[in-house]
PDB file of C-alpha atoms in Angstrom:
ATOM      1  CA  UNK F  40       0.000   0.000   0.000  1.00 77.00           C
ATOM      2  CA  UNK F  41       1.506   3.252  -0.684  1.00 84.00           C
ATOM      3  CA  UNK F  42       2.416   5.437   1.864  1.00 90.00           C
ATOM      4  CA  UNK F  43       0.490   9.263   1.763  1.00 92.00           C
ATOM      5  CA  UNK F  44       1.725  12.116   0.266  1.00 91.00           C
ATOM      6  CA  UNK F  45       3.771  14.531   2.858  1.00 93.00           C
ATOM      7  CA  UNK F  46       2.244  17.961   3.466  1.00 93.00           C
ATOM      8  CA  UNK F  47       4.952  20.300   3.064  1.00 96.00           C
ATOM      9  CA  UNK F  48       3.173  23.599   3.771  1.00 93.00           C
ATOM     10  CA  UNK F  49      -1.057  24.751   3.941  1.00 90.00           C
ATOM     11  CA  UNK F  50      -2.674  28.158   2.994  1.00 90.00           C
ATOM     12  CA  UNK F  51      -5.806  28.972   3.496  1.00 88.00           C
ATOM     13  CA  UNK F  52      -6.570  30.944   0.028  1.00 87.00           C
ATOM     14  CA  UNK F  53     -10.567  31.242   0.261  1.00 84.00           C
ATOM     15  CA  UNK F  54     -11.409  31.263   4.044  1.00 81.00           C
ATOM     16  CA  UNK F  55     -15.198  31.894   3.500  1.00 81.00           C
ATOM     17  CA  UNK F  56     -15.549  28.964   1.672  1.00 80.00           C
ATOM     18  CA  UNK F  57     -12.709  27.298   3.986  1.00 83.00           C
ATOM     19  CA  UNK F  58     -10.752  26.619   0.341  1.00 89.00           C
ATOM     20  CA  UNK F  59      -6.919  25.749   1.490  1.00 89.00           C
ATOM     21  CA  UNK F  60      -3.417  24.535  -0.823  1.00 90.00           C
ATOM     22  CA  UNK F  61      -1.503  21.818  -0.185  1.00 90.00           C
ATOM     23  CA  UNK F  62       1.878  21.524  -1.267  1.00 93.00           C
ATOM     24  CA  UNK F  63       2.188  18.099  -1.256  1.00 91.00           C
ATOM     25  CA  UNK F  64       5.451  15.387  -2.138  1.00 91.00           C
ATOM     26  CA  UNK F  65       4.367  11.934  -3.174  1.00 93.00           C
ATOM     27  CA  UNK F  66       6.406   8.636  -2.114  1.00 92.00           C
ATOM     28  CA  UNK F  67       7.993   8.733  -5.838  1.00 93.00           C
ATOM     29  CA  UNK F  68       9.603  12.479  -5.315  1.00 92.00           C
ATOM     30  CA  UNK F  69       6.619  14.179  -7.157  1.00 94.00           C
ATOM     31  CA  UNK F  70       5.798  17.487  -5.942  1.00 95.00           C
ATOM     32  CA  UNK F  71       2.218  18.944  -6.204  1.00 93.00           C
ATOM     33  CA  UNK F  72       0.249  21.672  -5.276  1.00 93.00           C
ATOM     34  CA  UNK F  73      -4.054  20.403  -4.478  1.00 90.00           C
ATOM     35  CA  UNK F  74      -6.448  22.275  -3.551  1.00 89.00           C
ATOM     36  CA  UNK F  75      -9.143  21.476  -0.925  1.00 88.00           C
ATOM     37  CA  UNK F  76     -12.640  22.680   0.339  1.00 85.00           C
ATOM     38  CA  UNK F  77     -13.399  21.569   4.257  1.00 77.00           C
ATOM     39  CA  UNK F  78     -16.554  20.813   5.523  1.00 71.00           C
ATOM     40  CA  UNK F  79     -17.474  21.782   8.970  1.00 65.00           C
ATOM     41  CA  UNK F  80     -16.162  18.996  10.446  1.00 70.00           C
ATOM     42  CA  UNK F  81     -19.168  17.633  11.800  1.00 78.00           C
ATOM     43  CA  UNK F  82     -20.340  16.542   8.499  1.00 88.00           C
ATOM     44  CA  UNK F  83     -24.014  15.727   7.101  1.00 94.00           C
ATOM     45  CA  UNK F  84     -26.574  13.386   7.965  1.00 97.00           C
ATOM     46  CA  UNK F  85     -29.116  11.630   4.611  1.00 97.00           C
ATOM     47  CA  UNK F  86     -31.836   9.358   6.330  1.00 98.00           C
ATOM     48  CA  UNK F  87     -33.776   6.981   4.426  1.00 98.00           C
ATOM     49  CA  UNK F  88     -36.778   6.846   6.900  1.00 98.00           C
ATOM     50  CA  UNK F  89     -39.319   3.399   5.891  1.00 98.00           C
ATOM     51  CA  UNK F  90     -42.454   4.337   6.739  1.00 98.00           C
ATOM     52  CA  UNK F  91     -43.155   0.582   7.329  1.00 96.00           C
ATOM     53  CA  UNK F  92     -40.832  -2.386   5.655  1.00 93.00           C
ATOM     54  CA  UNK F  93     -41.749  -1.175   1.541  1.00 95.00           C
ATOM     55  CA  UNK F  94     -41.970   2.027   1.879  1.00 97.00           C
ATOM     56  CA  UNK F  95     -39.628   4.647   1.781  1.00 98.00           C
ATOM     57  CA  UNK F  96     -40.430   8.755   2.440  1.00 98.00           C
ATOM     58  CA  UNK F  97     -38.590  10.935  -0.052  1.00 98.00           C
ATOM     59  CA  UNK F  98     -38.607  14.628  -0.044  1.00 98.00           C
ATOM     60  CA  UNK F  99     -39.186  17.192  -2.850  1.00 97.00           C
ATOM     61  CA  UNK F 100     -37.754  20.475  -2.137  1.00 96.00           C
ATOM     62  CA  UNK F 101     -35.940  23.233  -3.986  1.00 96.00           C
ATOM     63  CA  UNK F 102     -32.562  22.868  -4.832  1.00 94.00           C
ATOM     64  CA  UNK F 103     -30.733  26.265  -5.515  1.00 91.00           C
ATOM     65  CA  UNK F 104     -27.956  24.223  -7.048  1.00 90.00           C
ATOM     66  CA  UNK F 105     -29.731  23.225  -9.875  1.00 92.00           C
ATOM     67  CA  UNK F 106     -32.956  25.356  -9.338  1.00 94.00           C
ATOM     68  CA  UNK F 107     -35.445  23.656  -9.517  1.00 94.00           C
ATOM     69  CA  UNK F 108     -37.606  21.023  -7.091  1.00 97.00           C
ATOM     70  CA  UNK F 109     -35.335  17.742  -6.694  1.00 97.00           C
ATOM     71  CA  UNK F 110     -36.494  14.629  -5.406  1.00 98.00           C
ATOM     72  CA  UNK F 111     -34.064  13.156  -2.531  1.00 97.00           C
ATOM     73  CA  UNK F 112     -33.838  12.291   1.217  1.00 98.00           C
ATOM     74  CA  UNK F 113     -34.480  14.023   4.382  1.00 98.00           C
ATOM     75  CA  UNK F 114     -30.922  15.527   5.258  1.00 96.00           C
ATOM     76  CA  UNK F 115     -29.502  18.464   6.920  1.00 94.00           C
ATOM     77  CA  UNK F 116     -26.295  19.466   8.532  1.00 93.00           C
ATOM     78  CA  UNK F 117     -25.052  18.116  12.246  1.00 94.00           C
ATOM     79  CA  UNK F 118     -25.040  20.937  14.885  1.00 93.00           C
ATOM     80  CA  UNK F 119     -22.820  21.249  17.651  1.00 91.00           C
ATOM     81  CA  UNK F 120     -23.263  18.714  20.626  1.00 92.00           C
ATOM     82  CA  UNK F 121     -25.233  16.505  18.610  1.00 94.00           C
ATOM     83  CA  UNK F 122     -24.446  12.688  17.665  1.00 95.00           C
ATOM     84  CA  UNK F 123     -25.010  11.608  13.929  1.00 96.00           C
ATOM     85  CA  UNK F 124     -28.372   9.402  14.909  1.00 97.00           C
ATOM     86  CA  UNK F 125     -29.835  13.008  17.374  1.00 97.00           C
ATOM     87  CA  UNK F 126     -29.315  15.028  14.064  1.00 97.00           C
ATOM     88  CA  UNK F 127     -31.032  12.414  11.949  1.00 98.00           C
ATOM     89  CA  UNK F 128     -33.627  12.090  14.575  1.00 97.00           C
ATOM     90  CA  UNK F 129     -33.842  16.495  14.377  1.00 97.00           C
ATOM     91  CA  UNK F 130     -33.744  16.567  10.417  1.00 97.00           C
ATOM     92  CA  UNK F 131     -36.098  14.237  10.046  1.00 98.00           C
ATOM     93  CA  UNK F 132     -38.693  15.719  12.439  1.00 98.00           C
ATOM     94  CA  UNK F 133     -38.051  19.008  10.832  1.00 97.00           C
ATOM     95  CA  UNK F 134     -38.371  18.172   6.969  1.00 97.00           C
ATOM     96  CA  UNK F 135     -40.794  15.235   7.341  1.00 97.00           C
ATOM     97  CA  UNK F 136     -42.376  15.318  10.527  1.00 97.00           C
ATOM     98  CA  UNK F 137     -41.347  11.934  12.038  1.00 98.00           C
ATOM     99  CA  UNK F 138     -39.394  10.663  14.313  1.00 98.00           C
ATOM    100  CA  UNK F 139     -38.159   7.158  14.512  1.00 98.00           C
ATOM    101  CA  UNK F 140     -37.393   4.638  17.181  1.00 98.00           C
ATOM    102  CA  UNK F 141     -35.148   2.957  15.490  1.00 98.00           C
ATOM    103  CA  UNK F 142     -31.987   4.817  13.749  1.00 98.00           C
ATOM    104  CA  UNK F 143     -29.135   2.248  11.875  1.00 98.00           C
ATOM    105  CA  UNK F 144     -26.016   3.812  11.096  1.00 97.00           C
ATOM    106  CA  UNK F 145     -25.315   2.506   7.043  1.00 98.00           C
ATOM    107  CA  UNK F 146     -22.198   3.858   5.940  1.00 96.00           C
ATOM    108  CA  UNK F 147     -20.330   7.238   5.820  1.00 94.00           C
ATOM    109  CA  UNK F 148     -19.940   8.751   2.065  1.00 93.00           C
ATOM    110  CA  UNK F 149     -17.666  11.471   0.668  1.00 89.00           C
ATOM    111  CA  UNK F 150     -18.912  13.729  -1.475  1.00 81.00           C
ATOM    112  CA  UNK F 151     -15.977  14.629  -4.066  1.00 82.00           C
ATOM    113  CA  UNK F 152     -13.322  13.202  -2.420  1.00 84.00           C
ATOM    114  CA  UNK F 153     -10.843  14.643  -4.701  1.00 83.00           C
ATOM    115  CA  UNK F 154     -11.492  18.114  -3.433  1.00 80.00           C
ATOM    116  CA  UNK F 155     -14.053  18.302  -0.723  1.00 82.00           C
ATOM    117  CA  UNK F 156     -13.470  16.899   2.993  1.00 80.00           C
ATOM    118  CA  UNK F 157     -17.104  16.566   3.361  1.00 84.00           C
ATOM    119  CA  UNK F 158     -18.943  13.499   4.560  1.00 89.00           C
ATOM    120  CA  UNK F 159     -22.313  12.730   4.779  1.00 93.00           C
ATOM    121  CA  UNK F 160     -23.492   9.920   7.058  1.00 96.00           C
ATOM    122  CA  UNK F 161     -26.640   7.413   5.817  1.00 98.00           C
ATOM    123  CA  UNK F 162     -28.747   6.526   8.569  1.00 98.00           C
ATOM    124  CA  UNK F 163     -31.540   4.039   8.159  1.00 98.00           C
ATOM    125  CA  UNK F 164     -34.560   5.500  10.130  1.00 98.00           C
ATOM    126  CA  UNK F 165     -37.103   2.882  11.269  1.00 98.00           C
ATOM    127  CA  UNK F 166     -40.478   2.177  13.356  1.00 98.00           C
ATOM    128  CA  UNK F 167     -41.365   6.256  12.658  1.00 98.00           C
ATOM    129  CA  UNK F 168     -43.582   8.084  14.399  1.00 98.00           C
ATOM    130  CA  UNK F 169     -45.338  11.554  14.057  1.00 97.00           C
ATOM    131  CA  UNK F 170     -43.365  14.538  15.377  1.00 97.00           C
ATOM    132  CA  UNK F 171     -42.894  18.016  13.627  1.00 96.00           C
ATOM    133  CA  UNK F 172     -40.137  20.091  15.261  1.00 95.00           C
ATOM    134  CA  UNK F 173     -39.813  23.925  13.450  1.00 93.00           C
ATOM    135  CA  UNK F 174     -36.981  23.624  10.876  1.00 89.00           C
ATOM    136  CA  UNK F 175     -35.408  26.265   8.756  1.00 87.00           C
ATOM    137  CA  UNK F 176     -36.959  25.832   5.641  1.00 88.00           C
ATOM    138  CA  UNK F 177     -38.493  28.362   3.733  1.00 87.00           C
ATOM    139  CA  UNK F 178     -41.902  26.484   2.343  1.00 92.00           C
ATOM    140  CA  UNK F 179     -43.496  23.627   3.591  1.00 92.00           C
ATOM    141  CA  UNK F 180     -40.962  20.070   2.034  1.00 95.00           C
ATOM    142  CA  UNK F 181     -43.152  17.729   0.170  1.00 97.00           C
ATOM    143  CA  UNK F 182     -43.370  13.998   1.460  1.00 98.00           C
ATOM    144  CA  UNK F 183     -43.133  11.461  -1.072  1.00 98.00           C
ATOM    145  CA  UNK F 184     -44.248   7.825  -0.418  1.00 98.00           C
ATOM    146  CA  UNK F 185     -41.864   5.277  -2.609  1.00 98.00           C
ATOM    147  CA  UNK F 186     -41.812   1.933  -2.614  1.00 96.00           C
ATOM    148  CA  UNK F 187     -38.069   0.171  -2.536  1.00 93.00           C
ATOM    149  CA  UNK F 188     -39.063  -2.174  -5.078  1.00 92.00           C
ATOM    150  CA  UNK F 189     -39.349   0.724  -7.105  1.00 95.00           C
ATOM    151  CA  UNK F 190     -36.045   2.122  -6.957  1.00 93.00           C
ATOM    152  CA  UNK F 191     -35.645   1.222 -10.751  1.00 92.00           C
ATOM    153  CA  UNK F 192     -38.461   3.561 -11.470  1.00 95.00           C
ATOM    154  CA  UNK F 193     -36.991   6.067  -9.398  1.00 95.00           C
ATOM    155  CA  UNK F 194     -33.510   6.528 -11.646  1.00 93.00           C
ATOM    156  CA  UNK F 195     -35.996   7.329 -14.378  1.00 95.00           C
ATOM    157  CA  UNK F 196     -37.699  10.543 -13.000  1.00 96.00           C
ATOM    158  CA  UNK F 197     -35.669  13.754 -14.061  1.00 96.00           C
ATOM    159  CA  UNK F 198     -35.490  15.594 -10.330  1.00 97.00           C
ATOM    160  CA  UNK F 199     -33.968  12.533  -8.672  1.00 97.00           C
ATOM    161  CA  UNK F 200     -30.769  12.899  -9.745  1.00 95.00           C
ATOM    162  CA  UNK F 201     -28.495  13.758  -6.171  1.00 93.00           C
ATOM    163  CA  UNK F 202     -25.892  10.455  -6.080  1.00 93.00           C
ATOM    164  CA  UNK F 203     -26.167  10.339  -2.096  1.00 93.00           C
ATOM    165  CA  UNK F 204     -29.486   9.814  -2.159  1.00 96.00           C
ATOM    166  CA  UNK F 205     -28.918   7.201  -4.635  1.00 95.00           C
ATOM    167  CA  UNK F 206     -26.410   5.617  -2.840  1.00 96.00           C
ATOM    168  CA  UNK F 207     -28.162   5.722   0.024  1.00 97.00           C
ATOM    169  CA  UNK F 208     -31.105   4.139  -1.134  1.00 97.00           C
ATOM    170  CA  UNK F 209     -29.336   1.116  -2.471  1.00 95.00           C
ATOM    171  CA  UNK F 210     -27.576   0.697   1.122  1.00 97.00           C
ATOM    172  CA  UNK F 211     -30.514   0.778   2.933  1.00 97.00           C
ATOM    173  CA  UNK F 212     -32.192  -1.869   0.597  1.00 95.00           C
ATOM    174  CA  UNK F 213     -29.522  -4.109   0.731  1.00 95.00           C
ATOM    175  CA  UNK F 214     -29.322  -3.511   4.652  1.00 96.00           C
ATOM    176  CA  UNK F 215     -33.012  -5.036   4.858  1.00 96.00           C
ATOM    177  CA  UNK F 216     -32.935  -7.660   2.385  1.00 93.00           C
ATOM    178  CA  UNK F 217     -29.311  -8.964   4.588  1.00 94.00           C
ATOM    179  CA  UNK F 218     -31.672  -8.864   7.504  1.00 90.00           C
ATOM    180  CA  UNK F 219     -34.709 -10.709   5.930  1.00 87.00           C
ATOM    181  CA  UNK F 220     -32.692 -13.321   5.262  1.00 82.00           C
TER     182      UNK F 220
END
């Protein structure tokens, strides 16, 4: 396995949008210079709550990014003092107004690994219940009923397109058809 690259020397070039250089050396002599965006640290939670064992609740919601309404999963940003499963537990209250009794860590994904530090945790939200807590949103997030089975379907329709969501969908699938069996 190769060893990492040695960080000569960091500058932060961008510091509202927390943009740094590296000057890097790689195990063969090669010098570089990269650049990277951090994340907050605390990262991002993406819950795929099952609103009983076929269903799945997807959100519609504007997405300035590409504006216009995209299809995708609760998700939201975690706060100070809070664990990954308390702000999936928050975001999901906010956006969708459940809760759930049951929250299943999946799997931690990067975002653009190449150039972002940014993760964004999948949590598998089960056994919901209704609970609206006051979120920051500026209208009112649609709630979506899908069924997993239907996750072929799903790649077809033009505002799902967010890979996260995607990703997280398939790990949450697999995660209950490993536990079915």
């Amino acid at each position: 396995m190769k060893s990492l690259p040695r960080i000569h020397a960091t500058r932060l070039i961008e510091p509202r949008h927390k943009i740094e250089q590296l000057d890097l050396e790689f195990s063969n002599g090669a010098r570089r210079t990269f650049e990277r965006m951090h994340g907050s640290g605390r990262g991002a939670v993406l819950i795929v709550p099952m609103l009983d064992q076929d269903t799945v609740l997807l959100t519609r919601e504007y997405a300035a990014g590409l504006h216009r309404y995209e299809i995708g999963l609760p998700r939201g940003r975690v706060d100070p003092g809070e664990d990954l499963l308390t702000a999936a537990e928050r975001e999901m209250k906010e956006e969708i107004g459940y809760g759930a009794r049951q929250l299943v860590l999946l799997r931690s994904l990067s975002l653009a690994p190449s150039y972002m530090s940014h993760t964004a945790h999948a949590v598998l939200a089960r056994d919901l219940y209704e609970e609206k807590l006051e979120g920051d949103e500026p209208e009112e997030i649609e709630v979506l009923p899908w069924k997993l089975d239907a996750l072929d379907r799903l790649l077809e329709v033009e505002e799902f397109s967010e890979g996260r969501a995607l990703a997280a969908l398939f790990l949450a699938r697999e995660w209950l058809r490993r536990e079915q069996a």
